[in-house]
Amino acid sequence: MNILFYHPTFNPESWVNGLAQRLPQAQVRVWQPGDDAPADYALVWQPPREMLANRSGLKGIFALGAGVDAILAQERQAPGTLPAGVPLLRLEDTGMAQQMREYVLAYVLRFFRRMDEYQLQQQQKQWQPLKPHRQERFTIGIMGAGVLGQQVAQALVALGFTVRCWSRSPKQIAGVESFHGRENLPAFLHETRLLVNLLPNTPETVGILDLALMKQLASQAYLINAARGAHLKEGDLLTALEQGQVAAAALDVFADEPLARMHPFWSHPRVTVTPHIAAVTLPSQAMDQIAANIRAIEQGGTPSGQVDRERGY
Ligand SMILES: NC(=O)C1=CN([C@@H]2O[C@H](COP(=O)(O)OP(=O)(O)OC[C@H]3O[C@@H](n4cnc5c(N)ncnc54)[C@H](OP(=O)(O)O)[C@@H]3O)[C@@H](O)[C@H]2O)C=CC1
Ligand SMILES: O=C(O)C(=O)CO
């Protein structure tokens, strides 16, 4: 069995060695331009088109992250990047849910306890206790109730928050009110005080965080965007902040990354910027999952994490 690896920034040696340990029967190699020797599986992030376009015999392509929007966009721009008919698989959790829980909880508590405002007051040497937010008036809405969204929701319920989620299909998550489908989006947004975005970036969700949506939230709402920058209409957020519709935002992802030095978010007093670190790929857990999926395919079983290319996630 031959496995190809390509990632623009990961240390290839540790991946090649780690995969070889987990799949002793496999020959694992780092793809180099010009390499068109046979391969059964490919592990990729931002693969050049020539890596996979003319290959036959591939049994699976593993994206080295949870979100596959970038690789599907590559395919749209350069057809053949993902050869037709080959299953595309993504990482499911592999330690990202724990990281995402930490990220979202950190900002929920920062906003709920008004730490962001106290930080601004400290800069003014201002000693001014603020009226505390009350949990019963601080409903948290999570857009996207998949692998990450569900775990974040459960962690917030455990802290005593009122939590609702929105997804395509209905969910049953203990203590969480489930809304689904476009028709129920207004009901989900109504009275949501803090909105967490954990949707995949698809043709249906791109630009979903716009002014019209923000206006449906409770006034002085908070936004945490830890999914993709393409979800957010950045100018609309600036308007909503200016109008007081949105009180503050924590943003991990941006339309253009790295965020341009001149971007207004950097210095906005009510915006917190992090450099796409909410949940990163943990090599060891990712390799465990990929190796298990390869074994499943080899044994005629069904691997997990298969992407529906039409749906976009
Ligand atoms: N900032 C960071 O560091 C990271 C960001 N991410 C981002 O988080 C995203 C979510 O990851 P993950 O939880 O693993 O993904 P999943 O595919 O497990 O979950 C996606 C959720 O979104 C819902 N959804 C999709 N399309 C729609 C729609 N049109 N309307 C309503 N709901 C919709 C799905 O509904 P249903 O369940 O009904 O299918 C599902 O509940 C990734 O796609 C990635 O972009 C991921 C990792 C790290
Ligand atoms: O896995 C993903 O989709 C990420 O965004 C990792 O940072």
Coordinates of C-alpha atoms and ligand atoms in Angstrom, one line a residue, residues 45 64-69 91 96 100 148 226-228 252-253 276-281, ligand 2:
W45 CA -3.8 20.2 2.8
L64 CA -5.7 17.2 7.2
G65 CA -8.3 19.3 8.9
A66 CA -11.9 19.4 9.9
G67 CA -13.1 22.0 7.3
V68 CA -12.9 21.0 3.7
D69 CA -14.0 24.3 2.2
L91 CA -10.8 14.9 10.5
M96 CA -10.1 19.7 18.2
M100 CA -12.8 24.4 20.6
L148 CA -17.6 20.6 17.5
A226 CA -14.5 30.3 15.2
A227 CA -15.6 28.6 12.0
R228 CA -14.5 30.4 8.8
D252 CA -10.5 33.6 15.1
V253 CA -11.0 33.4 11.3
H276 CA -6.9 31.0 13.5
I277 CA -5.8 28.9 16.5
A278 CA -9.2 28.0 18.0
A279 CA -8.5 24.3 17.3
V280 CA -5.5 23.0 15.4
T281 CA -4.7 19.6 14.0
Ligands
LIG2 O1 -9.3 21.9 10.8 C1 -9.7 23.0 10.4 O2 -10.7 23.1 9.6 C2 -9.1 24.2 10.9 O3 -9.6 25.3 10.7 C3 -7.8 24.0 11.6 O4 -7.3 25.2 12.2

